[in-house]
Amino acid sequence: MQDASHPANPYYSRSDTTKLELPDKVWKSVLSRDLYQVARHGATDTAFTGKYWDYEGIGTYFCAACGNRLFRSDAKFASTCGWPSFFETVRPASVVYRKDTSFGMVRNEVLCGRCGAHLGHLFDDGPPPTGKRYCMNSTSLEFEPDRQETKKPQ
Ligand code: FE
């Protein structure tokens, strides 16, 4: 079911968990330029510049490319690294992992479990209870607050 909030992206859905396998040119046509570069080509937000690195809203973080549910705000922690950081995902299948050997390092790349978008990397220096640090790009995330502000009647 298409999400009406993303008219340019017919693959976006917060309810459909069916895996998406789309050609690169399709992603290029439905994602913003910045999101396409991060999600499909592993670009990285500059530290301390993204929307969410120091954001403390209460709610849920979804994959910005496909709407897959990724993190809850109560698994987010204040990290000094300059990127939004979480100690666990909403469910194990929210993400998948891939060994990344770029830049002379061996890192654990984190990808969206539904669409394969590049989200960031996983490190073992996070806080309890998991000791994990999901170091994410704000560009790949989309936050939805638990309660929408309701306008007061005039
Ligand atoms: Fe996704």
PDB file of C-alpha atoms and ligand atoms in Angstrom:
ATOM      1  CA  MET A   1       0.000   0.000   0.000  1.00  0.00           C
ATOM      2  CA  GLN A   2       1.521   3.292  -1.060  1.00  0.00           C
ATOM      3  CA  ASP A   3       2.025   5.964   1.549  1.00  0.00           C
ATOM      4  CA  ALA A   4       0.284   9.193   0.537  1.00  0.00           C
ATOM      5  CA  SER A   5       2.875  11.244   2.411  1.00  0.00           C
ATOM      6  CA  HIS A   6       5.530  10.322  -0.186  1.00  0.00           C
ATOM      7  CA  PRO A   7       3.897  10.941  -3.576  1.00  0.00           C
ATOM      8  CA  ALA A   8       7.240  10.903  -5.440  1.00  0.00           C
ATOM      9  CA  ASN A   9       8.155   7.465  -4.079  1.00  0.00           C
ATOM     10  CA  PRO A  10       5.579   4.738  -4.882  1.00  0.00           C
ATOM     11  CA  TYR A  11       7.683   2.129  -3.046  1.00  0.00           C
ATOM     12  CA  TYR A  12       7.502   3.904   0.298  1.00  0.00           C
ATOM     13  CA  SER A  13       5.317   2.142   2.862  1.00  0.00           C
ATOM     14  CA  ARG A  14       5.284   1.953   6.641  1.00  0.00           C
ATOM     15  CA  SER A  15       3.115  -1.171   6.630  1.00  0.00           C
ATOM     16  CA  ASP A  16       4.488  -3.293   3.786  1.00  0.00           C
ATOM     17  CA  THR A  17       7.577  -5.274   4.846  1.00  0.00           C
ATOM     18  CA  THR A  18       8.021  -7.080   1.499  1.00  0.00           C
ATOM     19  CA  LYS A  19      11.627  -6.842   0.370  1.00  0.00           C
ATOM     20  CA  LEU A  20      12.318  -4.326  -2.392  1.00  0.00           C
ATOM     21  CA  GLU A  21      14.801  -5.067  -5.138  1.00  0.00           C
ATOM     22  CA  LEU A  22      14.807  -2.207  -7.586  1.00  0.00           C
ATOM     23  CA  PRO A  23      17.323  -1.119 -10.221  1.00  0.00           C
ATOM     24  CA  ASP A  24      19.535   1.808  -9.341  1.00  0.00           C
ATOM     25  CA  LYS A  25      17.871   4.003 -11.965  1.00  0.00           C
ATOM     26  CA  VAL A  26      14.505   3.511 -10.274  1.00  0.00           C
ATOM     27  CA  TRP A  27      15.899   4.608  -6.909  1.00  0.00           C
ATOM     28  CA  LYS A  28      17.483   7.601  -8.596  1.00  0.00           C
ATOM     29  CA  SER A  29      14.104   8.610  -9.952  1.00  0.00           C
ATOM     30  CA  VAL A  30      12.170   8.352  -6.662  1.00  0.00           C
ATOM     31  CA  LEU A  31      14.665   9.607  -4.034  1.00  0.00           C
ATOM     32  CA  SER A  32      15.976  13.092  -3.399  1.00  0.00           C
ATOM     33  CA  ARG A  33      19.520  13.693  -4.590  1.00  0.00           C
ATOM     34  CA  ASP A  34      21.041  13.610  -1.095  1.00  0.00           C
ATOM     35  CA  LEU A  35      19.094  10.531  -0.007  1.00  0.00           C
ATOM     36  CA  TYR A  36      19.995   8.724  -3.218  1.00  0.00           C
ATOM     37  CA  GLN A  37      23.706   9.361  -2.632  1.00  0.00           C
ATOM     38  CA  VAL A  38      23.634   8.089   0.957  1.00  0.00           C
ATOM     39  CA  ALA A  39      21.126   5.244   0.578  1.00  0.00           C
ATOM     40  CA  ARG A  40      22.303   3.814  -2.732  1.00  0.00           C
ATOM     41  CA  HIS A  41      25.962   4.878  -2.904  1.00  0.00           C
ATOM     42  CA  GLY A  42      27.075   4.873   0.723  1.00  0.00           C
ATOM     43  CA  ALA A  43      27.696   8.608   1.074  1.00  0.00           C
ATOM     44  CA  THR A  44      28.108   9.845   4.647  1.00  0.00           C
ATOM     45  CA  ASP A  45      26.607  12.898   6.337  1.00  0.00           C
ATOM     46  CA  THR A  46      29.181  15.352   7.635  1.00  0.00           C
ATOM     47  CA  ALA A  47      29.496  14.881  11.410  1.00  0.00           C
ATOM     48  CA  PHE A  48      27.433  17.248  13.587  1.00  0.00           C
ATOM     49  CA  THR A  49      25.364  18.453  10.644  1.00  0.00           C
ATOM     50  CA  GLY A  50      22.483  16.012  10.185  1.00  0.00           C
ATOM     51  CA  LYS A  51      18.885  16.525  11.318  1.00  0.00           C
ATOM     52  CA  TYR A  52      18.987  13.986  14.131  1.00  0.00           C
ATOM     53  CA  TRP A  53      22.498  13.692  15.619  1.00  0.00           C
ATOM     54  CA  ASP A  54      21.445  15.614  18.760  1.00  0.00           C
ATOM     55  CA  TYR A  55      17.676  15.306  18.367  1.00  0.00           C
ATOM     56  CA  GLU A  56      15.705  14.049  21.400  1.00  0.00           C
ATOM     57  CA  GLY A  57      12.110  13.719  20.150  1.00  0.00           C
ATOM     58  CA  ILE A  58       9.993  10.791  21.361  1.00  0.00           C
ATOM     59  CA  GLY A  59       8.904   8.540  18.526  1.00  0.00           C
ATOM     60  CA  THR A  60      10.041   6.181  15.783  1.00  0.00           C
ATOM     61  CA  TYR A  61      12.745   6.362  13.109  1.00  0.00           C
ATOM     62  CA  PHE A  62      11.896   4.890   9.694  1.00  0.00           C
ATOM     63  CA  CYS A  63      14.019   4.251   6.605  1.00  0.00           C
ATOM     64  CA  ALA A  64      13.751   7.439   4.554  1.00  0.00           C
ATOM     65  CA  ALA A  65      13.990   5.464   1.313  1.00  0.00           C
ATOM     66  CA  CYS A  66      11.271   2.843   1.914  1.00  0.00           C
ATOM     67  CA  GLY A  67       9.425   3.463   5.211  1.00  0.00           C
ATOM     68  CA  ASN A  68      10.778   0.396   7.030  1.00  0.00           C
ATOM     69  CA  ARG A  69      10.591   0.718  10.830  1.00  0.00           C
ATOM     70  CA  LEU A  70      14.141   0.897  12.218  1.00  0.00           C
ATOM     71  CA  PHE A  71      14.595   2.441  15.676  1.00  0.00           C
ATOM     72  CA  ARG A  72      12.689   3.741  18.662  1.00  0.00           C
ATOM     73  CA  SER A  73      13.789   6.971  20.297  1.00  0.00           C
ATOM     74  CA  ASP A  74      14.277   5.174  23.635  1.00  0.00           C
ATOM     75  CA  ALA A  75      17.144   3.207  22.059  1.00  0.00           C
ATOM     76  CA  LYS A  76      18.852   6.463  21.009  1.00  0.00           C
ATOM     77  CA  PHE A  77      21.674   7.785  23.133  1.00  0.00           C
ATOM     78  CA  ALA A  78      23.735  10.945  23.274  1.00  0.00           C
ATOM     79  CA  SER A  79      26.858  10.108  21.348  1.00  0.00           C
ATOM     80  CA  THR A  80      29.860  12.359  20.888  1.00  0.00           C
ATOM     81  CA  CYS A  81      30.516  11.021  17.386  1.00  0.00           C
ATOM     82  CA  GLY A  82      28.275  13.546  15.624  1.00  0.00           C
ATOM     83  CA  TRP A  83      25.831  11.081  14.078  1.00  0.00           C
ATOM     84  CA  PRO A  84      22.532   9.760  15.480  1.00  0.00           C
ATOM     85  CA  SER A  85      23.352   6.654  17.514  1.00  0.00           C
ATOM     86  CA  PHE A  86      21.176   3.811  18.766  1.00  0.00           C
ATOM     87  CA  PHE A  87      21.914   0.710  20.857  1.00  0.00           C
ATOM     88  CA  GLU A  88      19.324  -1.560  19.226  1.00  0.00           C
ATOM     89  CA  THR A  89      16.891  -1.849  16.327  1.00  0.00           C
ATOM     90  CA  VAL A  90      13.111  -2.211  16.635  1.00  0.00           C
ATOM     91  CA  ARG A  91      13.377  -5.857  15.500  1.00  0.00           C
ATOM     92  CA  PRO A  92      16.306  -7.996  14.324  1.00  0.00           C
ATOM     93  CA  ALA A  93      15.057  -7.998  10.708  1.00  0.00           C
ATOM     94  CA  SER A  94      14.875  -4.201  10.608  1.00  0.00           C
ATOM     95  CA  VAL A  95      18.408  -4.170   9.242  1.00  0.00           C
ATOM     96  CA  VAL A  96      20.942  -6.451   7.564  1.00  0.00           C
ATOM     97  CA  TYR A  97      24.729  -6.315   7.760  1.00  0.00           C
ATOM     98  CA  ARG A  98      27.572  -6.370   5.275  1.00  0.00           C
ATOM     99  CA  LYS A  99      31.323  -6.369   5.773  1.00  0.00           C
ATOM    100  CA  ASP A 100      32.748  -3.045   4.593  1.00  0.00           C
ATOM    101  CA  THR A 101      36.485  -2.864   3.890  1.00  0.00           C
ATOM    102  CA  SER A 102      36.570   0.634   2.368  1.00  0.00           C
ATOM    103  CA  PHE A 103      39.007   3.306   3.549  1.00  0.00           C
ATOM    104  CA  GLY A 104      41.457   0.695   4.876  1.00  0.00           C
ATOM    105  CA  MET A 105      39.116  -0.303   7.719  1.00  0.00           C
ATOM    106  CA  VAL A 106      37.030  -3.374   8.417  1.00  0.00           C
ATOM    107  CA  ARG A 107      33.600  -2.194   9.455  1.00  0.00           C
ATOM    108  CA  ASN A 108      30.161  -3.675   9.790  1.00  0.00           C
ATOM    109  CA  GLU A 109      27.906  -1.801   7.379  1.00  0.00           C
ATOM    110  CA  VAL A 110      24.222  -1.494   8.336  1.00  0.00           C
ATOM    111  CA  LEU A 111      21.637  -1.667   5.554  1.00  0.00           C
ATOM    112  CA  CYS A 112      17.843  -1.390   5.607  1.00  0.00           C
ATOM    113  CA  GLY A 113      16.343  -4.871   5.925  1.00  0.00           C
ATOM    114  CA  ARG A 114      13.617  -4.041   3.425  1.00  0.00           C
ATOM    115  CA  CYS A 115      15.239  -1.991   0.657  1.00  0.00           C
ATOM    116  CA  GLY A 116      18.977  -2.429   1.242  1.00  0.00           C
ATOM    117  CA  ALA A 117      19.585   1.301   1.701  1.00  0.00           C
ATOM    118  CA  HIS A 118      22.901   2.203   3.306  1.00  0.00           C
ATOM    119  CA  LEU A 119      22.123   3.462   6.817  1.00  0.00           C
ATOM    120  CA  GLY A 120      25.527   3.600   8.522  1.00  0.00           C
ATOM    121  CA  HIS A 121      27.798   1.281  10.519  1.00  0.00           C
ATOM    122  CA  LEU A 122      27.650  -0.844  13.656  1.00  0.00           C
ATOM    123  CA  PHE A 123      30.308  -0.580  16.380  1.00  0.00           C
ATOM    124  CA  ASP A 124      30.864  -2.421  19.658  1.00  0.00           C
ATOM    125  CA  ASP A 125      31.406   0.632  21.851  1.00  0.00           C
ATOM    126  CA  GLY A 126      27.758   1.415  22.677  1.00  0.00           C
ATOM    127  CA  PRO A 127      26.102   1.646  26.093  1.00  0.00           C
ATOM    128  CA  PRO A 128      24.237  -1.102  28.014  1.00  0.00           C
ATOM    129  CA  PRO A 129      22.198  -3.175  27.627  1.00  0.00           C
ATOM    130  CA  THR A 130      23.577  -4.191  24.216  1.00  0.00           C
ATOM    131  CA  GLY A 131      27.005  -2.517  24.044  1.00  0.00           C
ATOM    132  CA  LYS A 132      26.225  -1.775  20.396  1.00  0.00           C
ATOM    133  CA  ARG A 133      26.383   1.566  18.609  1.00  0.00           C
ATOM    134  CA  TYR A 134      24.374   1.873  15.434  1.00  0.00           C
ATOM    135  CA  CYS A 135      26.016   4.961  13.959  1.00  0.00           C
ATOM    136  CA  MET A 136      23.506   6.243  11.418  1.00  0.00           C
ATOM    137  CA  ASN A 137      23.185   8.944   8.780  1.00  0.00           C
ATOM    138  CA  SER A 138      20.365  11.393   9.469  1.00  0.00           C
ATOM    139  CA  THR A 139      19.728  11.531   5.736  1.00  0.00           C
ATOM    140  CA  SER A 140      18.714   7.851   5.710  1.00  0.00           C
ATOM    141  CA  LEU A 141      16.285   8.304   8.601  1.00  0.00           C
ATOM    142  CA  GLU A 142      12.860   9.815   8.951  1.00  0.00           C
ATOM    143  CA  PHE A 143      11.451  10.556  12.380  1.00  0.00           C
ATOM    144  CA  GLU A 144       7.773  10.318  13.279  1.00  0.00           C
ATOM    145  CA  PRO A 145       6.702  11.638  16.719  1.00  0.00           C
ATOM    146  CA  ASP A 146       4.444   9.437  18.855  1.00  0.00           C
ATOM    147  CA  ARG A 147       1.858  12.167  19.156  1.00  0.00           C
ATOM    148  CA  GLN A 148       1.191  14.821  16.565  1.00  0.00           C
ATOM    149  CA  GLU A 149       0.701  18.310  17.888  1.00  0.00           C
ATOM    150  CA  THR A 150      -2.986  19.042  17.641  1.00  0.00           C
ATOM    151  CA  LYS A 151      -4.030  22.547  16.783  1.00  0.00           C
ATOM    152  CA  LYS A 152      -6.091  24.272  19.426  1.00  0.00           C
ATOM    153  CA  PRO A 153      -9.543  25.376  18.267  1.00  0.00           C
ATOM    154  CA  GLN A 154      -9.859  29.073  17.451  1.00  0.00           C
TER     155      GLN A 154
HETATM  156 FE    FE B   1      14.596   0.970   3.417  1.00  0.00          FE
END
